[in-house]
Amino acid sequence: MLNRIFTLTHAELYKMSRQKYSYLLVIFIVINALMVGLGSRIFPAIMAAFRGTEGVVFDGYTFASIIESGTFGSAGAGTICMLAFAGSIMASETDSGTLKNLLTRPIRRGELLAGKALALLVYCLVIVGIMTAISVSAGAIFYGMGDLAIPETGEVYRTHAEMLGNLAVSNLMNIFSIYTVGCMGLLLSVIINNAGWAVITSLVIYFPVAFLKNFDTFSPWIFTAYMDLGQNILREMAVVKAKTWSPDILSFFAVNISTMSVFLLLAFLIFKKKEIY
């Protein structure tokens, strides 16, 4: 069974590599990241707003986190692109009729969907990896990414190794956030047969869900409320503050893992009983 799933994942990744759409989304995300970084360089007041203090000197870790939050935030280009991509991943197969042909082979529906979900995860890893390389490179070039010290005394309050570890955790959180969005798109792609309508529906549903994070009643349970948490924690740890990862990070992983599990379970149950014409 696992061999078939990995084979289907490999086939799906090959299919993605042959589609211009896959590359166009990555290019769009990269352009967005560069624009966020350029804007933050040109307008220091924008960067100061993230720190809450005017006239401060920003470090490379903070600059990297600004680029990533401008890309992977709840309304960021990377988030929207992942949602659109996931929304079409299964619906396009149904729309074109290739799904019906696939199911005539000795392949279980669960294996087929698992292959799609794993391929989507790999695509997510690639996107976050590219963004990490861009943001870290930009931070290192423009502001440096060494030890962080208090300017007046020279006392080191965050070592380079410590901040790199925090940066790694922050990007791990990005992966979970974006993949949860992808699982939502995959579920809607299973429900809706037309690729165009699946993408539109994914976007239409996502924004109200993202808006719910503004209400205290819903925000602890909505995954969109945690999408900026990784970058926010990283920025707070780049200043002279004692910032612990818990309990915020525990809530982040609990909500995201629970949400993506529900999305995937519903997708498997619906796809198992779905009639394919």
PDB file of C-alpha atoms in Angstrom:
ATOM      1  CA  MET A   1       0.000   0.000   0.000  1.00  0.00           C
ATOM      2  CA  LEU A   2       2.746   2.474   0.957  1.00  0.00           C
ATOM      3  CA  ASN A   3       4.624   1.666  -2.242  1.00  0.00           C
ATOM      4  CA  ARG A   4       1.542   2.512  -4.308  1.00  0.00           C
ATOM      5  CA  ILE A   5       1.028   5.769  -2.387  1.00  0.00           C
ATOM      6  CA  PHE A   6       4.649   6.817  -2.948  1.00  0.00           C
ATOM      7  CA  THR A   7       4.372   5.873  -6.617  1.00  0.00           C
ATOM      8  CA  LEU A   8       1.232   7.993  -6.947  1.00  0.00           C
ATOM      9  CA  THR A   9       2.966  10.843  -5.097  1.00  0.00           C
ATOM     10  CA  HIS A  10       5.905  10.652  -7.478  1.00  0.00           C
ATOM     11  CA  ALA A  11       3.537  10.663 -10.462  1.00  0.00           C
ATOM     12  CA  GLU A  12       1.693  13.678  -9.055  1.00  0.00           C
ATOM     13  CA  LEU A  13       4.949  15.570  -8.484  1.00  0.00           C
ATOM     14  CA  TYR A  14       6.028  14.801 -12.035  1.00  0.00           C
ATOM     15  CA  LYS A  15       2.693  16.130 -13.255  1.00  0.00           C
ATOM     16  CA  MET A  16       3.205  19.307 -11.209  1.00  0.00           C
ATOM     17  CA  SER A  17       6.682  19.752 -12.676  1.00  0.00           C
ATOM     18  CA  ARG A  18       5.162  19.698 -16.168  1.00  0.00           C
ATOM     19  CA  GLN A  19       2.577  22.372 -15.419  1.00  0.00           C
ATOM     20  CA  LYS A  20       3.375  26.055 -15.989  1.00  0.00           C
ATOM     21  CA  TYR A  21       0.839  26.890 -13.280  1.00  0.00           C
ATOM     22  CA  SER A  22       3.112  25.405 -10.603  1.00  0.00           C
ATOM     23  CA  TYR A  23       6.011  27.639 -11.603  1.00  0.00           C
ATOM     24  CA  LEU A  24       3.885  30.747 -12.110  1.00  0.00           C
ATOM     25  CA  LEU A  25       2.650  30.508  -8.526  1.00  0.00           C
ATOM     26  CA  VAL A  26       6.217  30.219  -7.222  1.00  0.00           C
ATOM     27  CA  ILE A  27       7.315  33.200  -9.342  1.00  0.00           C
ATOM     28  CA  PHE A  28       4.384  35.248  -8.071  1.00  0.00           C
ATOM     29  CA  ILE A  29       5.261  34.415  -4.459  1.00  0.00           C
ATOM     30  CA  VAL A  30       8.929  35.326  -5.001  1.00  0.00           C
ATOM     31  CA  ILE A  31       7.989  38.672  -6.596  1.00  0.00           C
ATOM     32  CA  ASN A  32       5.695  39.406  -3.660  1.00  0.00           C
ATOM     33  CA  ALA A  33       8.514  38.625  -1.205  1.00  0.00           C
ATOM     34  CA  LEU A  34      10.930  40.907  -3.043  1.00  0.00           C
ATOM     35  CA  MET A  35       8.366  43.720  -3.056  1.00  0.00           C
ATOM     36  CA  VAL A  36       7.766  43.313   0.692  1.00  0.00           C
ATOM     37  CA  GLY A  37      11.502  43.392   1.334  1.00  0.00           C
ATOM     38  CA  LEU A  38      12.010  46.395  -0.938  1.00  0.00           C
ATOM     39  CA  GLY A  39       9.155  48.266   0.690  1.00  0.00           C
ATOM     40  CA  SER A  40      10.577  47.586   4.116  1.00  0.00           C
ATOM     41  CA  ARG A  41      13.953  48.911   3.007  1.00  0.00           C
ATOM     42  CA  ILE A  42      12.541  52.052   1.375  1.00  0.00           C
ATOM     43  CA  PHE A  43      10.086  52.902   4.119  1.00  0.00           C
ATOM     44  CA  PRO A  44      11.783  52.467   7.516  1.00  0.00           C
ATOM     45  CA  ALA A  45       8.596  53.639   9.225  1.00  0.00           C
ATOM     46  CA  ILE A  46       6.890  50.447   8.060  1.00  0.00           C
ATOM     47  CA  MET A  47       9.579  48.361   9.730  1.00  0.00           C
ATOM     48  CA  ALA A  48       9.457  50.491  12.868  1.00  0.00           C
ATOM     49  CA  ALA A  49       5.737  49.787  13.131  1.00  0.00           C
ATOM     50  CA  PHE A  50       6.492  46.078  13.533  1.00  0.00           C
ATOM     51  CA  ARG A  51       8.820  46.819  16.445  1.00  0.00           C
ATOM     52  CA  GLY A  52       6.578  49.497  17.921  1.00  0.00           C
ATOM     53  CA  THR A  53       9.500  51.906  18.277  1.00  0.00           C
ATOM     54  CA  GLU A  54      10.633  54.604  15.864  1.00  0.00           C
ATOM     55  CA  GLY A  55      14.231  55.065  14.874  1.00  0.00           C
ATOM     56  CA  VAL A  56      15.464  51.617  15.896  1.00  0.00           C
ATOM     57  CA  VAL A  57      18.091  49.691  13.959  1.00  0.00           C
ATOM     58  CA  PHE A  58      16.662  46.466  12.621  1.00  0.00           C
ATOM     59  CA  ASP A  59      18.486  43.166  12.601  1.00  0.00           C
ATOM     60  CA  GLY A  60      18.538  40.550   9.872  1.00  0.00           C
ATOM     61  CA  TYR A  61      16.243  38.161  11.740  1.00  0.00           C
ATOM     62  CA  THR A  62      13.523  40.786  12.054  1.00  0.00           C
ATOM     63  CA  PHE A  63      13.898  41.740   8.390  1.00  0.00           C
ATOM     64  CA  ALA A  64      13.622  38.070   7.348  1.00  0.00           C
ATOM     65  CA  SER A  65      10.495  37.637   9.469  1.00  0.00           C
ATOM     66  CA  ILE A  66       8.865  40.705   7.886  1.00  0.00           C
ATOM     67  CA  ILE A  67       9.400  39.272   4.390  1.00  0.00           C
ATOM     68  CA  GLU A  68       7.954  35.918   5.428  1.00  0.00           C
ATOM     69  CA  SER A  69       4.953  37.377   7.266  1.00  0.00           C
ATOM     70  CA  GLY A  70       4.208  39.498   4.182  1.00  0.00           C
ATOM     71  CA  THR A  71       4.169  36.288   2.169  1.00  0.00           C
ATOM     72  CA  PHE A  72       2.680  33.673   4.493  1.00  0.00           C
ATOM     73  CA  GLY A  73       0.343  35.795   6.608  1.00  0.00           C
ATOM     74  CA  SER A  74      -3.376  35.071   6.668  1.00  0.00           C
ATOM     75  CA  ALA A  75      -3.855  37.229   3.555  1.00  0.00           C
ATOM     76  CA  GLY A  76      -0.354  36.791   2.122  1.00  0.00           C
ATOM     77  CA  ALA A  77       0.383  35.904  -1.497  1.00  0.00           C
ATOM     78  CA  GLY A  78       1.838  32.530  -0.545  1.00  0.00           C
ATOM     79  CA  THR A  79      -1.250  31.593   1.433  1.00  0.00           C
ATOM     80  CA  ILE A  80      -3.647  32.560  -1.341  1.00  0.00           C
ATOM     81  CA  CYS A  81      -1.581  30.808  -4.011  1.00  0.00           C
ATOM     82  CA  MET A  82      -1.419  27.604  -1.982  1.00  0.00           C
ATOM     83  CA  LEU A  83      -5.182  27.712  -1.466  1.00  0.00           C
ATOM     84  CA  ALA A  84      -5.805  28.220  -5.197  1.00  0.00           C
ATOM     85  CA  PHE A  85      -3.337  25.482  -6.141  1.00  0.00           C
ATOM     86  CA  ALA A  86      -4.824  22.981  -3.698  1.00  0.00           C
ATOM     87  CA  GLY A  87      -8.350  23.891  -4.780  1.00  0.00           C
ATOM     88  CA  SER A  88      -7.622  22.706  -8.298  1.00  0.00           C
ATOM     89  CA  ILE A  89      -5.495  19.650  -7.577  1.00  0.00           C
ATOM     90  CA  MET A  90      -8.351  17.121  -7.518  1.00  0.00           C
ATOM     91  CA  ALA A  91     -11.125  19.072  -9.259  1.00  0.00           C
ATOM     92  CA  SER A  92      -9.006  19.446 -12.396  1.00  0.00           C
ATOM     93  CA  GLU A  93      -8.730  15.646 -12.624  1.00  0.00           C
ATOM     94  CA  THR A  94     -12.503  15.266 -12.289  1.00  0.00           C
ATOM     95  CA  ASP A  95     -13.129  18.111 -14.731  1.00  0.00           C
ATOM     96  CA  SER A  96     -10.890  16.660 -17.446  1.00  0.00           C
ATOM     97  CA  GLY A  97     -12.081  13.074 -17.001  1.00  0.00           C
ATOM     98  CA  THR A  98      -8.645  11.692 -16.082  1.00  0.00           C
ATOM     99  CA  LEU A  99      -9.822  10.807 -12.582  1.00  0.00           C
ATOM    100  CA  LYS A 100     -12.362   8.343 -13.983  1.00  0.00           C
ATOM    101  CA  ASN A 101      -9.620   6.674 -16.025  1.00  0.00           C
ATOM    102  CA  LEU A 102      -7.340   6.460 -13.003  1.00  0.00           C
ATOM    103  CA  LEU A 103     -10.012   4.736 -10.949  1.00  0.00           C
ATOM    104  CA  THR A 104     -10.368   1.990 -13.555  1.00  0.00           C
ATOM    105  CA  ARG A 105      -6.890   0.832 -12.527  1.00  0.00           C
ATOM    106  CA  PRO A 106      -6.179  -1.259  -9.430  1.00  0.00           C
ATOM    107  CA  ILE A 107      -5.841   1.856  -7.264  1.00  0.00           C
ATOM    108  CA  ARG A 108      -7.821   2.532  -4.118  1.00  0.00           C
ATOM    109  CA  ARG A 109      -9.398   5.922  -3.769  1.00  0.00           C
ATOM    110  CA  GLY A 110      -7.719   6.480  -0.439  1.00  0.00           C
ATOM    111  CA  GLU A 111      -4.310   5.780  -1.965  1.00  0.00           C
ATOM    112  CA  LEU A 112      -4.968   8.230  -4.789  1.00  0.00           C
ATOM    113  CA  LEU A 113      -5.999  10.981  -2.392  1.00  0.00           C
ATOM    114  CA  ALA A 114      -3.071  10.232  -0.082  1.00  0.00           C
ATOM    115  CA  GLY A 115      -0.720  10.643  -3.050  1.00  0.00           C
ATOM    116  CA  LYS A 116      -2.276  14.029  -3.807  1.00  0.00           C
ATOM    117  CA  ALA A 117      -1.998  15.122  -0.174  1.00  0.00           C
ATOM    118  CA  LEU A 118       1.677  14.109   0.041  1.00  0.00           C
ATOM    119  CA  ALA A 119       2.493  15.832  -3.252  1.00  0.00           C
ATOM    120  CA  LEU A 120       0.806  18.952  -1.924  1.00  0.00           C
ATOM    121  CA  LEU A 121       2.986  18.742   1.199  1.00  0.00           C
ATOM    122  CA  VAL A 122       6.144  18.492  -0.923  1.00  0.00           C
ATOM    123  CA  TYR A 123       5.046  21.533  -2.952  1.00  0.00           C
ATOM    124  CA  CYS A 124       4.461  23.369   0.309  1.00  0.00           C
ATOM    125  CA  LEU A 125       7.948  22.441   1.531  1.00  0.00           C
ATOM    126  CA  VAL A 126       9.462  23.734  -1.700  1.00  0.00           C
ATOM    127  CA  ILE A 127       7.649  27.065  -1.419  1.00  0.00           C
ATOM    128  CA  VAL A 128       8.614  27.592   2.224  1.00  0.00           C
ATOM    129  CA  GLY A 129      12.187  26.515   1.449  1.00  0.00           C
ATOM    130  CA  ILE A 130      12.482  29.080  -1.345  1.00  0.00           C
ATOM    131  CA  MET A 131      11.017  31.787   0.860  1.00  0.00           C
ATOM    132  CA  THR A 132      13.373  30.903   3.703  1.00  0.00           C
ATOM    133  CA  ALA A 133      16.373  31.192   1.375  1.00  0.00           C
ATOM    134  CA  ILE A 134      15.194  34.584   0.083  1.00  0.00           C
ATOM    135  CA  SER A 135      14.340  36.045   3.478  1.00  0.00           C
ATOM    136  CA  VAL A 136      17.483  34.812   5.235  1.00  0.00           C
ATOM    137  CA  SER A 137      19.704  35.969   2.361  1.00  0.00           C
ATOM    138  CA  ALA A 138      18.081  39.404   2.370  1.00  0.00           C
ATOM    139  CA  GLY A 139      18.396  39.686   6.152  1.00  0.00           C
ATOM    140  CA  ALA A 140      22.058  38.670   6.077  1.00  0.00           C
ATOM    141  CA  ILE A 141      22.929  41.040   3.216  1.00  0.00           C
ATOM    142  CA  PHE A 142      21.167  44.156   4.477  1.00  0.00           C
ATOM    143  CA  TYR A 143      21.366  43.850   8.273  1.00  0.00           C
ATOM    144  CA  GLY A 144      23.591  40.928   9.174  1.00  0.00           C
ATOM    145  CA  MET A 145      22.624  37.840  11.148  1.00  0.00           C
ATOM    146  CA  GLY A 146      25.197  37.526  13.885  1.00  0.00           C
ATOM    147  CA  ASP A 147      24.810  37.741  17.649  1.00  0.00           C
ATOM    148  CA  LEU A 148      22.322  40.339  18.874  1.00  0.00           C
ATOM    149  CA  ALA A 149      23.724  42.770  21.426  1.00  0.00           C
ATOM    150  CA  ILE A 150      22.516  45.818  23.345  1.00  0.00           C
ATOM    151  CA  PRO A 151      24.014  48.819  21.462  1.00  0.00           C
ATOM    152  CA  GLU A 152      24.803  50.806  24.609  1.00  0.00           C
ATOM    153  CA  THR A 153      26.643  48.050  26.473  1.00  0.00           C
ATOM    154  CA  GLY A 154      27.578  45.505  23.808  1.00  0.00           C
ATOM    155  CA  GLU A 155      26.059  42.743  25.940  1.00  0.00           C
ATOM    156  CA  VAL A 156      24.913  39.790  23.820  1.00  0.00           C
ATOM    157  CA  TYR A 157      21.326  38.877  24.620  1.00  0.00           C
ATOM    158  CA  ARG A 158      20.656  36.496  21.699  1.00  0.00           C
ATOM    159  CA  THR A 159      23.402  34.379  20.152  1.00  0.00           C
ATOM    160  CA  HIS A 160      23.575  33.638  16.437  1.00  0.00           C
ATOM    161  CA  ALA A 161      22.955  29.927  17.101  1.00  0.00           C
ATOM    162  CA  GLU A 162      19.937  30.671  19.288  1.00  0.00           C
ATOM    163  CA  MET A 163      18.365  32.943  16.676  1.00  0.00           C
ATOM    164  CA  LEU A 164      18.984  30.431  13.885  1.00  0.00           C
ATOM    165  CA  GLY A 165      17.172  27.848  15.999  1.00  0.00           C
ATOM    166  CA  ASN A 166      14.282  30.247  16.508  1.00  0.00           C
ATOM    167  CA  LEU A 167      14.259  30.970  12.782  1.00  0.00           C
ATOM    168  CA  ALA A 168      14.028  27.234  12.061  1.00  0.00           C
ATOM    169  CA  VAL A 169      11.072  26.855  14.438  1.00  0.00           C
ATOM    170  CA  SER A 170       9.393  29.888  12.860  1.00  0.00           C
ATOM    171  CA  ASN A 171       9.683  28.353   9.394  1.00  0.00           C
ATOM    172  CA  LEU A 172       8.438  25.006  10.666  1.00  0.00           C
ATOM    173  CA  MET A 173       5.356  26.878  11.828  1.00  0.00           C
ATOM    174  CA  ASN A 174       5.048  28.380   8.334  1.00  0.00           C
ATOM    175  CA  ILE A 175       4.968  24.869   6.871  1.00  0.00           C
ATOM    176  CA  PHE A 176       2.155  23.809   9.193  1.00  0.00           C
ATOM    177  CA  SER A 177       0.174  26.990   8.513  1.00  0.00           C
ATOM    178  CA  ILE A 178       0.426  26.773   4.728  1.00  0.00           C
ATOM    179  CA  TYR A 179      -0.235  23.046   4.611  1.00  0.00           C
ATOM    180  CA  THR A 180      -3.370  23.492   6.727  1.00  0.00           C
ATOM    181  CA  VAL A 181      -4.568  25.992   4.115  1.00  0.00           C
ATOM    182  CA  GLY A 182      -3.673  23.448   1.441  1.00  0.00           C
ATOM    183  CA  CYS A 183      -5.722  20.739   3.180  1.00  0.00           C
ATOM    184  CA  MET A 184      -8.721  23.049   3.182  1.00  0.00           C
ATOM    185  CA  GLY A 185      -8.293  23.572  -0.556  1.00  0.00           C
ATOM    186  CA  LEU A 186      -7.895  19.827  -1.121  1.00  0.00           C
ATOM    187  CA  LEU A 187     -11.166  19.136   0.705  1.00  0.00           C
ATOM    188  CA  LEU A 188     -13.061  21.629  -1.444  1.00  0.00           C
ATOM    189  CA  SER A 189     -11.359  20.237  -4.548  1.00  0.00           C
ATOM    190  CA  VAL A 190     -12.775  16.817  -3.672  1.00  0.00           C
ATOM    191  CA  ILE A 191     -16.286  18.199  -3.144  1.00  0.00           C
ATOM    192  CA  ILE A 192     -16.448  20.369  -6.287  1.00  0.00           C
ATOM    193  CA  ASN A 193     -15.918  18.847  -9.720  1.00  0.00           C
ATOM    194  CA  ASN A 194     -15.095  21.990 -11.694  1.00  0.00           C
ATOM    195  CA  ALA A 195     -11.543  23.298 -11.148  1.00  0.00           C
ATOM    196  CA  GLY A 196     -12.449  26.956 -11.628  1.00  0.00           C
ATOM    197  CA  TRP A 197     -15.372  26.813  -9.214  1.00  0.00           C
ATOM    198  CA  ALA A 198     -13.292  24.843  -6.707  1.00  0.00           C
ATOM    199  CA  VAL A 199     -10.648  27.591  -6.639  1.00  0.00           C
ATOM    200  CA  ILE A 200     -13.230  30.380  -6.404  1.00  0.00           C
ATOM    201  CA  THR A 201     -15.115  28.574  -3.633  1.00  0.00           C
ATOM    202  CA  SER A 202     -11.880  27.985  -1.719  1.00  0.00           C
ATOM    203  CA  LEU A 203     -11.104  31.704  -1.770  1.00  0.00           C
ATOM    204  CA  VAL A 204     -14.676  32.730  -0.971  1.00  0.00           C
ATOM    205  CA  ILE A 205     -14.810  30.441   2.058  1.00  0.00           C
ATOM    206  CA  TYR A 206     -11.292  31.180   3.275  1.00  0.00           C
ATOM    207  CA  PHE A 207     -11.660  34.925   3.788  1.00  0.00           C
ATOM    208  CA  PRO A 208     -14.678  34.720   6.126  1.00  0.00           C
ATOM    209  CA  VAL A 209     -12.831  32.022   8.080  1.00  0.00           C
ATOM    210  CA  ALA A 210      -9.802  34.328   8.294  1.00  0.00           C
ATOM    211  CA  PHE A 211     -12.041  37.189   9.431  1.00  0.00           C
ATOM    212  CA  LEU A 212     -13.281  35.126  12.393  1.00  0.00           C
ATOM    213  CA  LYS A 213      -9.845  35.445  14.004  1.00  0.00           C
ATOM    214  CA  ASN A 214     -10.816  39.004  14.969  1.00  0.00           C
ATOM    215  CA  PHE A 215     -13.407  37.712  17.443  1.00  0.00           C
ATOM    216  CA  ASP A 216     -12.267  36.501  20.848  1.00  0.00           C
ATOM    217  CA  THR A 217     -14.882  33.743  20.835  1.00  0.00           C
ATOM    218  CA  PHE A 218     -13.429  32.105  17.720  1.00  0.00           C
ATOM    219  CA  SER A 219      -9.771  33.151  17.614  1.00  0.00           C
ATOM    220  CA  PRO A 220      -8.416  30.409  19.949  1.00  0.00           C
ATOM    221  CA  TRP A 221      -9.906  27.727  17.669  1.00  0.00           C
ATOM    222  CA  ILE A 222      -9.345  29.207  14.171  1.00  0.00           C
ATOM    223  CA  PHE A 223      -6.104  28.229  12.454  1.00  0.00           C
ATOM    224  CA  THR A 224      -5.926  31.561  10.617  1.00  0.00           C
ATOM    225  CA  ALA A 225      -5.495  33.315  13.978  1.00  0.00           C
ATOM    226  CA  TYR A 226      -2.081  31.632  14.359  1.00  0.00           C
ATOM    227  CA  MET A 227      -0.658  32.208  10.884  1.00  0.00           C
ATOM    228  CA  ASP A 228       1.518  35.165  11.923  1.00  0.00           C
ATOM    229  CA  LEU A 229       2.600  33.633  15.215  1.00  0.00           C
ATOM    230  CA  GLY A 230       5.922  32.234  14.028  1.00  0.00           C
ATOM    231  CA  GLN A 231       7.126  35.562  12.659  1.00  0.00           C
ATOM    232  CA  ASN A 232       5.734  37.513  15.616  1.00  0.00           C
ATOM    233  CA  ILE A 233       7.543  35.334  18.138  1.00  0.00           C
ATOM    234  CA  LEU A 234      10.750  35.582  16.132  1.00  0.00           C
ATOM    235  CA  ARG A 235      10.536  39.376  16.055  1.00  0.00           C
ATOM    236  CA  GLU A 236       9.872  39.547  19.779  1.00  0.00           C
ATOM    237  CA  MET A 237      12.874  37.348  20.480  1.00  0.00           C
ATOM    238  CA  ALA A 238      15.044  39.695  18.399  1.00  0.00           C
ATOM    239  CA  VAL A 239      14.569  42.434  20.993  1.00  0.00           C
ATOM    240  CA  VAL A 240      15.625  42.464  24.625  1.00  0.00           C
ATOM    241  CA  LYS A 241      12.696  40.439  25.874  1.00  0.00           C
ATOM    242  CA  ALA A 242      12.305  37.073  27.509  1.00  0.00           C
ATOM    243  CA  LYS A 243       9.891  35.344  25.132  1.00  0.00           C
ATOM    244  CA  THR A 244       9.048  31.712  25.749  1.00  0.00           C
ATOM    245  CA  TRP A 245       7.633  29.472  23.028  1.00  0.00           C
ATOM    246  CA  SER A 246       4.839  28.079  25.161  1.00  0.00           C
ATOM    247  CA  PRO A 247       1.943  28.181  25.579  1.00  0.00           C
ATOM    248  CA  ASP A 248       1.456  30.029  22.256  1.00  0.00           C
ATOM    249  CA  ILE A 249       3.376  27.505  20.203  1.00  0.00           C
ATOM    250  CA  LEU A 250       1.538  24.597  21.818  1.00  0.00           C
ATOM    251  CA  SER A 251      -1.811  26.143  20.876  1.00  0.00           C
ATOM    252  CA  PHE A 252      -0.497  26.749  17.359  1.00  0.00           C
ATOM    253  CA  PHE A 253       0.430  23.121  16.727  1.00  0.00           C
ATOM    254  CA  ALA A 254      -2.662  21.760  18.480  1.00  0.00           C
ATOM    255  CA  VAL A 255      -5.040  23.885  16.391  1.00  0.00           C
ATOM    256  CA  ASN A 256      -3.217  23.343  13.082  1.00  0.00           C
ATOM    257  CA  ILE A 257      -2.750  19.588  13.466  1.00  0.00           C
ATOM    258  CA  SER A 258      -6.374  19.169  14.550  1.00  0.00           C
ATOM    259  CA  THR A 259      -7.653  21.310  11.687  1.00  0.00           C
ATOM    260  CA  MET A 260      -5.611  19.640   8.958  1.00  0.00           C
ATOM    261  CA  SER A 261      -6.586  16.221  10.323  1.00  0.00           C
ATOM    262  CA  VAL A 262     -10.282  17.134  10.125  1.00  0.00           C
ATOM    263  CA  PHE A 263      -9.871  18.488   6.579  1.00  0.00           C
ATOM    264  CA  LEU A 264      -8.047  15.361   5.402  1.00  0.00           C
ATOM    265  CA  LEU A 265     -10.450  12.972   7.144  1.00  0.00           C
ATOM    266  CA  LEU A 266     -13.463  14.693   5.574  1.00  0.00           C
ATOM    267  CA  ALA A 267     -11.741  14.638   2.182  1.00  0.00           C
ATOM    268  CA  PHE A 268     -11.106  10.883   2.446  1.00  0.00           C
ATOM    269  CA  LEU A 269     -14.665  10.128   3.604  1.00  0.00           C
ATOM    270  CA  ILE A 270     -16.293  12.244   0.903  1.00  0.00           C
ATOM    271  CA  PHE A 271     -14.009  11.001  -1.869  1.00  0.00           C
ATOM    272  CA  LYS A 272     -14.634   7.389  -0.859  1.00  0.00           C
ATOM    273  CA  LYS A 273     -18.383   7.758  -1.465  1.00  0.00           C
ATOM    274  CA  LYS A 274     -18.269  10.248  -4.313  1.00  0.00           C
ATOM    275  CA  GLU A 275     -19.727   9.262  -7.660  1.00  0.00           C
ATOM    276  CA  ILE A 276     -17.302   9.903 -10.537  1.00  0.00           C
ATOM    277  CA  TYR A 277     -18.885  10.527 -13.924  1.00  0.00           C
TER     278      TYR A 277
END
